[in-house]
Amino acid sequence: MSSSSLRARLTLVAILSATTFYFIYKSRRLNKLLRLSLKPKNPENPRKGKLFFISQTGTSKTLAERLHSHLTSLDLPFELVDPRNYEPEDLPKETLILIVASTWDNGKPPETAKFFVDWLAESANDFRVGSLLLSRCKFAVFGVGSGAYEKSFNVVARDLSNKMRELGAAEVLPVFEGDVDGGELDVVFEDWSKRVVAVLKGGEDDHVGNGIVDCDVGMESDDFDDDGGADDDEDDDDDEEEVESEMVDLEDIAGKGPSRRSKNVAETNGKVTNGKRDMVTPVIRASLEKQGYKIIGSHSGVKICRWTKSQLRGRGGCYKHSFYGIESHRCMEATPSLACANKCVFCWRHHTNPVGKSWQWKMDDPLVIVNTAIDLHTKMIKQMKGVPGVTQERLNEGLTPRHCALSLVGEPIMYPEINTLVDELHQRQISTFLVTNAQFPDKIKLLKPITQLYVSVDAATKDSLKAIDRPLFGDFWERFLDSLKALREKQQRTVYRLTLVKGWNTEDIDAYFQLFSIGSPDFVEIKGVTYCGSSATSKLTMENVPWHSDVKAFSEALSLKSKGEYEVACEHAHSCCVLLAKTDKFKVDGQWYTWIDYEKFHDLVTSGRPFNSNDYMAATPSWAVYGAEEGGFDPDHTRYRKERNHKPKQ
Ligand SMILES: Cc1cc2nc3c(=O)[nH]c(=O)nc-3n(C[C@H](O)[C@H](O)[C@H](O)COP(=O)(O)O)c2cc1C
Ligand code: SF4
């Protein structure tokens, strides 16, 4: 036999064996499923109803837990189940199932429920399994999603309902859909929960006929363990892993959340004024407050940043001190819109922020926002009294903020009264650094002079921008490019802010450089992403955090590409941040002028005359210039070094 025909025979044998094994496996599985579905009930072994939560960041889990305790208090005991700890082959044994399920990326379920969801889909599509597999089961599904995702809104919940029905289960209530960004989530869930209880107790909603509670929530079942082992369904779920989120502990929110008995709809979801809802619902409020934000009214926030505290203690300011001369202890971090139109992978709020494509919420007065922000900010500054290193002089200065970073979270230019708000700040001699996410070009065009206007340039190509920012807008790329064009028309200082995520966007130097010519920014800030702990929503690890040397190399490569149009002007090693500046504007006779003459800026604004970025620039001190041995650290401050937790580059 020739060697080629031997190889062909061996291949054939291998294929036949694999096929045989596959069919044996499939037919054993099928037989098992059919046996399970046809077995008679065993009244001796009542089986609890199962309350599944399919959750990635904890919202569905929190709601399910809330319902679980309510059912328990009504003597309707259910078992709370995380599908990752559940064997779907046991589904045919179930008689009563409630599911609270969220939807993620383009209609996908959270990772932890993938096997469970796939199992149902596979079984429903397997003609041999038939439509009787779950015929003893009654069920209801609640969907948790965001209406901002339009077509894929709550598709996981709807698909689950379809598959369960295809497999013969009887749906006792239609799918209810909660919208986390529509402000209705709690209300809809409350409504669904009430109907579930009514059905369980045999109320009118039970459109399959009988009240389920009459047959006992601990419904009858069989000992289905064909393999002779003990039925292990009563596993305790209490030890399940918590969704890791140091910043957003939805467990706590559940505690603070509305109680079924005492709260009405308005209290639960914020007041509705003239048909407009509060942007910050109680759930989002509790989450943000836990992260240290002070919420102002219904859509704004203020927070004291760690650099403000650091400079109050004389331990150094943030990179904006080195690059532009802001005094970090006199800087207030705030936003008039906690909502934005992205769900960026590095969003440090772990996606509890409201999202929307336009302003659809109740609107607070800009004067009230500014006054309250200053009031809350100064209260937080006062709390620093007595902290080691805080001198009375710096504390007094801190009580009169001179800068406002409108970049805290969210998208400040979504706020329709942003210009009035900026005016209010400038009138108080507070300079403005405003960061926009490059999704609202028309709003950028309408902006009045800002001390320094930033556009976040999170990626350089359409695909990577989609992957990193996860924008809501279908035309996000056009919006992004139009935002850069709008920036070009601005006369005051403009900045591209690049956040480098190693392995995601650090390779695209050419593509980034091409973006320079569109917006022609005065400055390009290049910063390594900050690692805020991992979460189910963000796949970032410490490996994605670039070293300062990586950021420097990237910046120098960009400068080289620009053929001298931009040069590396400053660095702040501590923040892993580097500044490129336009040489023809900000390098005069070999001296950098990246700092700001703030008084001059306010004079220019007050004058009402047109002015440009050159009119209020100031000389950069030598310690802040790129290559200085201080690494951008002000020698007047005391340095404290922090250990970094991942291994340095070899
Ligand atoms: C990146 C991302 C993608 C999302 N995709 C969808 C979607 O396609 N459809 C939907 O209805 N909701 C979507 N959402 C909204 C989530 O369902 C919502 O945040 C929900 O509260 C998550 O619930 P969980 O915390 O129980 O996982 C998405 C959220 C994020 C952050
Ligand atoms: S733009 Fe900012 S606030 Fe919005 S998701 Fe991204 S990081 Fe979070």
XYZ file of C-alpha atoms in Angstrom, residues 231 285 327 345 493 538:
6
model
C -29.506 15.199 44.192
C -26.687 58.044 43.442
C -2.458 74.805 41.859
C -13.531 50.036 28.825
C -5.985 76.457 24.060
C -13.434 45.818 32.032
